[in-house]
Coordinates of C-alpha atoms in Angstrom, one line a residue:
M1 CA -31.3 59.7 -10.6
S2 CA -33.5 56.6 -10.7
Q3 CA -34.7 55.2 -7.3
I4 CA -35.1 51.8 -8.9
P5 CA -32.4 49.4 -7.7
L6 CA -29.9 48.3 -10.4
P7 CA -30.9 44.6 -10.4
E8 CA -34.5 45.7 -11.2
L9 CA -33.4 48.2 -13.9
L10 CA -31.3 45.6 -15.7
R11 CA -33.8 42.7 -15.3
P12 CA -34.2 41.1 -18.7
K13 CA -37.5 41.5 -20.4
K14 CA -37.1 39.0 -23.3
L15 CA -35.6 35.5 -23.6
P16 CA -32.6 36.7 -25.8
E17 CA -31.6 39.0 -22.9
F18 CA -31.7 36.3 -20.3
V19 CA -28.3 35.1 -19.0
G20 CA -27.8 31.5 -17.9
Q21 CA -30.0 28.4 -17.7
K22 CA -29.3 27.3 -21.2
H23 CA -30.8 23.9 -20.4
L24 CA -34.1 25.7 -20.0
V25 CA -34.0 28.6 -22.4
G26 CA -31.5 27.5 -25.0
P27 CA -32.6 26.4 -28.5
D28 CA -33.4 22.9 -27.1
G29 CA -34.5 24.1 -23.7
V30 CA -37.8 23.0 -22.2
V31 CA -39.1 26.5 -21.5
R32 CA -38.4 27.6 -25.1
K33 CA -40.2 24.5 -26.4
L34 CA -43.2 25.0 -24.1
L35 CA -43.5 28.6 -25.2
A36 CA -43.4 27.6 -28.9
S37 CA -46.1 24.9 -28.2
A38 CA -48.3 27.4 -26.2
K39 CA -48.4 29.7 -29.3
K40 CA -50.0 26.9 -31.2
T41 CA -52.2 25.3 -28.5
G42 CA -52.7 28.1 -25.9
F43 CA -51.7 25.7 -23.2
F44 CA -48.7 26.3 -20.9
P45 CA -48.3 24.1 -17.8
S46 CA -47.8 25.2 -14.2
L47 CA -44.2 25.2 -13.1
I48 CA -42.1 25.3 -10.0
F49 CA -38.7 26.9 -10.4
W50 CA -36.1 25.5 -7.9
G51 CA -32.8 27.2 -7.7
P52 CA -30.3 29.3 -5.7
P53 CA -30.8 33.1 -5.0
G54 CA -30.0 35.3 -7.9
S55 CA -30.3 32.6 -10.6
G56 CA -33.2 34.2 -12.5
K57 CA -36.3 32.4 -11.2
T58 CA -38.5 35.5 -11.0
T59 CA -37.1 37.0 -14.1
L60 CA -37.8 33.9 -16.1
A61 CA -41.4 33.8 -14.7
R62 CA -42.0 37.4 -15.9
I63 CA -40.5 36.7 -19.3
I64 CA -42.9 33.7 -19.6
A65 CA -45.9 35.9 -18.8
S66 CA -44.7 38.4 -21.4
E67 CA -44.1 35.8 -24.1
L68 CA -47.6 34.3 -23.4
K69 CA -49.1 37.8 -23.5
R70 CA -51.1 36.9 -20.4
E71 CA -52.1 38.9 -17.4
Y72 CA -49.4 38.6 -14.8
F73 CA -49.6 38.7 -11.0
E74 CA -46.7 38.3 -8.6
F75 CA -46.9 37.4 -4.9
S76 CA -44.5 36.6 -2.1
A77 CA -45.5 33.8 0.2
V78 CA -43.6 35.7 2.9
S79 CA -45.9 38.8 2.8
S80 CA -49.0 37.7 0.9
S81 CA -52.0 35.7 2.0
I82 CA -53.9 33.1 0.0
K83 CA -57.0 35.4 0.1
E84 CA -55.1 38.0 -1.9
I85 CA -54.3 35.4 -4.5
E86 CA -57.8 34.0 -4.5
K87 CA -59.2 37.5 -5.4
I88 CA -57.4 37.5 -8.8
M89 CA -58.2 33.8 -9.4
K90 CA -62.0 34.6 -9.5
K91 CA -61.6 36.9 -12.5
D92 CA -63.1 35.7 -15.7
N93 CA -60.1 35.5 -18.0
L94 CA -60.1 34.3 -21.6
F95 CA -56.6 32.8 -20.9
P96 CA -55.4 31.8 -17.5
P97 CA -53.3 34.5 -15.9
V98 CA -49.7 33.7 -14.9
V99 CA -49.5 33.7 -11.1
V100 CA -46.0 33.8 -9.7
V101 CA -45.6 32.9 -6.0
D102 CA -42.1 33.6 -4.8
E103 CA -40.8 31.6 -1.8
I104 CA -43.8 29.2 -2.3
H105 CA -42.3 26.9 0.3
R106 CA -43.2 29.6 2.9
F107 CA -46.9 28.7 2.5
N108 CA -48.0 25.9 4.9
K109 CA -49.6 22.7 3.7
A110 CA -53.2 24.1 4.1
Q111 CA -52.3 27.2 2.1
Q112 CA -50.7 25.3 -0.7
A113 CA -53.7 23.0 -0.8
K114 CA -55.9 26.0 -1.5
L115 CA -54.0 26.5 -4.8
L116 CA -54.8 22.9 -6.0
P117 CA -58.3 23.4 -7.5
F118 CA -57.2 26.5 -9.5
V119 CA -54.2 24.8 -10.9
E120 CA -56.1 21.6 -11.6
R121 CA -58.9 23.4 -13.5
G122 CA -56.4 25.5 -15.4
D123 CA -57.8 28.7 -14.0
I124 CA -54.3 29.9 -13.5
T125 CA -50.8 29.1 -14.7
L126 CA -48.9 28.9 -11.5
V127 CA -45.1 29.5 -11.4
G128 CA -43.8 28.9 -8.0
A129 CA -40.2 29.9 -7.1
T130 CA -38.2 28.4 -4.3
T131 CA -34.7 28.0 -3.0
E132 CA -35.8 24.9 -1.1
N133 CA -36.1 21.4 -2.3
P134 CA -39.7 21.1 -3.5
S135 CA -39.7 17.3 -2.6
F136 CA -39.7 18.3 1.0
E137 CA -41.3 21.8 1.0
V138 CA -44.2 21.5 -1.5
I139 CA -47.1 19.2 -0.9
G140 CA -47.3 16.1 -3.1
P141 CA -50.7 16.9 -4.8
L142 CA -49.4 20.3 -5.9
L143 CA -46.1 18.7 -7.1
S144 CA -48.1 16.2 -9.2
R145 CA -49.9 19.1 -10.9
T146 CA -46.8 21.1 -11.8
R147 CA -43.5 20.4 -13.4
V148 CA -40.3 21.2 -11.4
L149 CA -37.6 22.9 -13.3
V150 CA -34.2 23.3 -11.7
L151 CA -32.2 26.5 -12.2
N152 CA -28.4 26.3 -11.7
Q153 CA -26.1 28.7 -9.9
L154 CA -24.8 31.2 -12.5
T155 CA -21.3 30.5 -13.8
Q156 CA -18.5 33.0 -13.5
R157 CA -18.7 33.6 -17.2
E158 CA -22.4 34.4 -16.9
I159 CA -21.9 36.7 -13.9
K160 CA -19.2 38.5 -16.0
R161 CA -21.7 39.1 -18.8
I162 CA -24.2 40.6 -16.3
I163 CA -21.5 42.8 -14.8
Q164 CA -20.4 44.0 -18.3
R165 CA -24.0 45.1 -19.0
A166 CA -24.1 47.0 -15.7
E167 CA -20.8 48.7 -16.5
K168 CA -22.3 50.1 -19.7
H169 CA -25.5 51.2 -17.9
L170 CA -23.6 52.9 -15.1
A171 CA -20.9 54.2 -17.4
V172 CA -18.2 52.8 -15.1
R173 CA -15.3 50.5 -15.7
L174 CA -13.6 47.8 -13.7
E175 CA -10.2 46.4 -14.2
E176 CA -10.1 42.7 -14.9
K177 CA -8.6 41.9 -11.4
T178 CA -11.4 44.0 -9.8
K179 CA -14.0 42.3 -11.9
D180 CA -12.7 38.9 -11.1
F181 CA -12.9 39.7 -7.4
L182 CA -16.5 40.8 -7.7
I183 CA -17.4 37.7 -9.7
E184 CA -15.8 35.4 -7.1
S185 CA -17.5 37.3 -4.2
S186 CA -20.9 37.1 -5.7
N187 CA -21.0 33.3 -5.5
G188 CA -23.1 32.9 -8.6
D189 CA -25.8 35.4 -7.4
A190 CA -26.5 38.1 -10.0
R191 CA -28.3 40.2 -7.5
V192 CA -25.3 40.4 -5.2
A193 CA -23.0 41.4 -8.0
L194 CA -25.3 44.1 -9.3
T195 CA -26.0 45.5 -5.8
V196 CA -22.4 45.7 -4.9
L197 CA -21.5 47.4 -8.2
E198 CA -24.3 49.9 -7.7
I199 CA -23.1 50.8 -4.2
A200 CA -19.5 51.1 -5.4
S201 CA -20.5 53.4 -8.2
N202 CA -22.4 55.6 -5.8
I203 CA -19.6 55.9 -3.3
S204 CA -16.8 56.4 -5.8
N205 CA -15.6 59.8 -7.2
S206 CA -14.3 58.1 -10.3
K207 CA -15.8 56.2 -13.2
R208 CA -13.0 53.7 -12.9
L209 CA -13.9 51.6 -9.9
S210 CA -11.0 50.4 -7.9
L211 CA -10.6 47.1 -6.1
Q212 CA -10.7 49.0 -2.8
T213 CA -14.0 50.6 -3.7
I214 CA -15.6 47.2 -4.5
E215 CA -14.2 45.8 -1.2
Q216 CA -15.7 48.7 0.6
A217 CA -19.1 48.2 -1.0
L218 CA -18.9 44.5 -0.3
Q219 CA -17.5 45.0 3.2
R220 CA -15.1 42.2 2.8
R221 CA -11.3 42.0 2.4
Q222 CA -9.8 40.4 -0.6
F223 CA -8.1 37.1 -0.2
T224 CA -6.3 35.0 -2.8
F225 CA -8.7 32.2 -3.7
D226 CA -8.8 31.4 -7.4
K227 CA -11.5 28.8 -8.0
R228 CA -9.7 27.7 -11.2
G229 CA -6.2 27.7 -9.6
E230 CA -4.1 25.6 -7.4
E231 CA -4.8 27.5 -4.2
Y232 CA -8.5 26.6 -4.3
Y233 CA -7.6 22.9 -4.1
N234 CA -4.8 23.4 -1.6
V235 CA -7.1 25.1 0.9
I236 CA -10.0 22.6 0.7
S237 CA -7.4 19.7 0.8
A238 CA -5.8 21.3 3.9
Y239 CA -9.2 21.6 5.5
I240 CA -10.2 18.0 5.0
K241 CA -6.8 16.7 6.1
S242 CA -6.9 18.8 9.2
L243 CA -10.3 17.4 10.1
R244 CA -9.0 13.9 9.5
A245 CA -6.0 14.5 11.8
S246 CA -8.4 16.0 14.5
D247 CA -6.4 19.3 14.3
I248 CA -9.2 21.6 15.3
D249 CA -7.1 24.8 15.1
A250 CA -5.9 24.1 11.6
A251 CA -9.3 23.1 10.4
L252 CA -10.8 26.4 11.7
Y253 CA -8.0 28.4 10.1
Y254 CA -8.6 26.8 6.7
L255 CA -12.3 27.2 7.1
A256 CA -11.8 30.9 7.8
R257 CA -9.7 31.2 4.7
M258 CA -12.5 29.8 2.6
V259 CA -15.2 31.8 4.2
E260 CA -13.3 35.1 4.0
A261 CA -12.5 34.4 0.3
G262 CA -16.2 34.0 -0.5
Q263 CA -16.4 30.3 -1.0
D264 CA -19.9 29.0 -1.4
P265 CA -20.9 27.7 2.1
L266 CA -22.9 24.9 0.6
Y267 CA -19.7 23.6 -1.1
I268 CA -18.0 23.5 2.3
A269 CA -21.0 21.9 4.0
R270 CA -21.2 19.2 1.3
R271 CA -17.6 18.3 2.0
M272 CA -18.5 18.0 5.7
V273 CA -21.4 15.7 4.9
I274 CA -19.1 13.4 2.9
F275 CA -16.4 13.5 5.6
A276 CA -18.9 12.5 8.3
S277 CA -19.5 9.2 6.6
E278 CA -16.2 8.6 4.9
D279 CA -13.8 9.3 7.8
I280 CA -16.0 9.2 11.0
G281 CA -18.5 6.6 10.0
M282 CA -19.5 4.1 12.7
A283 CA -17.2 5.6 15.3
Q284 CA -19.7 8.4 15.8
P285 CA -22.7 8.0 13.6
T286 CA -24.3 11.3 14.9
A287 CA -21.6 13.1 12.9
L288 CA -23.7 12.7 9.8
V289 CA -26.7 14.2 11.5
V290 CA -24.6 17.2 12.6
A291 CA -23.1 17.6 9.1
N292 CA -26.5 17.5 7.5
E293 CA -27.9 20.1 9.9
V294 CA -24.9 22.3 9.1
F295 CA -25.7 22.0 5.4
R296 CA -29.4 22.7 6.1
A297 CA -28.5 25.8 8.1
C298 CA -26.3 27.1 5.3
E299 CA -29.1 26.6 2.9
T300 CA -31.6 28.4 5.1
I301 CA -29.5 31.2 6.6
G302 CA -26.7 31.9 4.2
Y303 CA -23.8 34.3 4.9
P304 CA -22.7 35.9 7.1
E305 CA -24.5 34.0 9.9
C306 CA -24.0 30.5 8.6
Q307 CA -20.2 30.8 9.1
I308 CA -21.0 30.1 12.8
N309 CA -22.7 26.9 11.8
L310 CA -19.8 25.9 9.7
A311 CA -17.4 26.6 12.6
H312 CA -19.6 24.5 14.9
G313 CA -19.6 21.6 12.5
T314 CA -15.9 21.9 11.9
V315 CA -15.1 21.6 15.6
Y316 CA -17.5 18.7 16.0
L317 CA -16.1 16.7 13.1
A318 CA -12.5 17.4 14.0
S319 CA -13.1 16.3 17.6
A320 CA -14.9 13.1 16.6
K321 CA -13.3 9.6 16.6
K322 CA -12.5 8.4 13.1
D323 CA -13.4 5.1 11.5
R324 CA -13.3 4.4 7.7
S325 CA -14.6 0.8 8.1
A326 CA -18.0 1.4 6.5
Y327 CA -16.5 3.4 3.6
D328 CA -13.8 0.7 3.0
A329 CA -16.4 -2.1 3.3
Y330 CA -18.7 -0.5 0.7
F331 CA -16.0 -0.1 -1.9
R332 CA -14.9 -3.7 -1.4
A333 CA -18.5 -4.6 -2.3
V334 CA -18.4 -2.3 -5.2
N335 CA -15.3 -4.0 -6.5
D336 CA -17.1 -7.4 -6.4
V337 CA -20.1 -5.9 -8.3
Q338 CA -17.9 -4.5 -11.0
K339 CA -15.8 -7.7 -11.2
L340 CA -18.6 -10.3 -11.0
G341 CA -21.6 -8.4 -12.4
N342 CA -25.2 -9.2 -11.4
L343 CA -24.9 -12.5 -9.6
P344 CA -28.3 -14.3 -9.0
I345 CA -30.0 -13.3 -5.8
P346 CA -30.8 -16.3 -3.6
L347 CA -34.4 -17.5 -4.1
K348 CA -35.3 -17.4 -0.4
I349 CA -34.8 -13.6 -0.1
R350 CA -36.6 -12.8 -3.3
N351 CA -40.1 -11.3 -2.8
P352 CA -42.9 -13.7 -4.0
V353 CA -45.2 -11.0 -5.5
T354 CA -47.2 -13.4 -7.5
K355 CA -48.5 -17.0 -7.1
L356 CA -46.2 -18.1 -9.9
M357 CA -43.2 -16.7 -8.1
E358 CA -44.2 -18.5 -5.0
D359 CA -44.6 -21.7 -6.9
V360 CA -41.0 -21.6 -8.3
G361 CA -39.5 -21.0 -4.9
Y362 CA -39.4 -17.3 -4.3
G363 CA -39.2 -16.6 -0.6
E364 CA -39.1 -20.3 0.3
G365 CA -37.3 -21.0 3.6
Y366 CA -37.0 -17.3 4.5
E367 CA -36.7 -16.6 8.2
K368 CA -36.5 -13.0 9.4
Y369 CA -33.6 -13.3 11.8
D370 CA -31.6 -16.3 10.6
Q371 CA -27.8 -16.1 10.7
E372 CA -27.2 -17.6 7.2
S373 CA -25.4 -15.4 4.6
H374 CA -27.8 -13.7 2.2
L375 CA -25.1 -13.1 -0.4
P376 CA -25.3 -14.7 -3.8
E377 CA -23.9 -18.3 -3.9
K378 CA -20.6 -17.3 -5.5
L379 CA -20.0 -14.9 -2.6
K380 CA -21.2 -17.0 0.4
G381 CA -19.1 -16.3 3.4
K382 CA -17.5 -13.1 2.0
K383 CA -16.9 -10.5 4.6
Y384 CA -16.8 -6.8 3.6
Y385 CA -17.3 -5.2 7.0
P386 CA -15.4 -6.4 10.0
K387 CA -17.8 -7.0 12.9
G388 CA -16.8 -6.8 16.5

């Protein structure tokens, strides 16, 4: 029996085998176009793949190297040093090798800066992979020398295709209900789906894998939570309304329902961030800070530990005072924008960037702390937000 894990065994080697990311690898996808161009010119740009776990970042990088017929090196910023990478960069190559750096955000600024000259000179084709937002985790000079491509979480249909391939490889079969449960539980992560399926096939005495076997491999009970059905919307609605009513116990219960059913923690955290501004607002502005930190924790840690962060945030948001005045005021302003269009901005608060603008009255009479309304003339005196 092979000692190679199933996700590695089934990793696609060619573009036609790759599942998902049609916006990148489809007929009009940018990766496909770049590869076609490289065959004519020999040039392929350095890239940074940004996407969730199990979405195909490393696989796509390897396929690119194979399609380019270039030497390929793969490093992890968690366990590799810049010196290791520099060794292969010093080789005299006819074409620049493809250097994949997984978790590139784990390199500090100084380490990332050491990659700059090699990327700039074209000594290597860098493909960085990260689950973190490159805008915050990758230094500006490196970003300016690469192109960021976003990979999306795999859809349920795409995960199903991957599971079907695995069924053939393992010579096992899952009933549709069991397959749907595995798809839901994987949360768009192909690696999770394949790992669970491999474990289930190893612990089962039958080639027909039962729901109980998948649950045992996953170590999670099954809960009814169809992302396409009514219950999905019922639970998230009940959660938000419990937060709004400051019903801590109900909010925690519905949170637990979502977590145990395998709901994406980032989805829950996003709703918390929205709630912090929409329903709590100015009554307790720190709620937005807490909600954002919960989101960040879910991004960084993931399940199972991030359920604690979700619970912490839930209790905080449910306990907070509620005030929708900022939310309501904003949409009153939106209504005027939609109804009245782009009203002329008063000259005195326009920025006099040039001498001509100054001559025609831009910025004239502007005082930093005056009490006069800065709204367009047609809206003078209009109050969206109630003060005091």
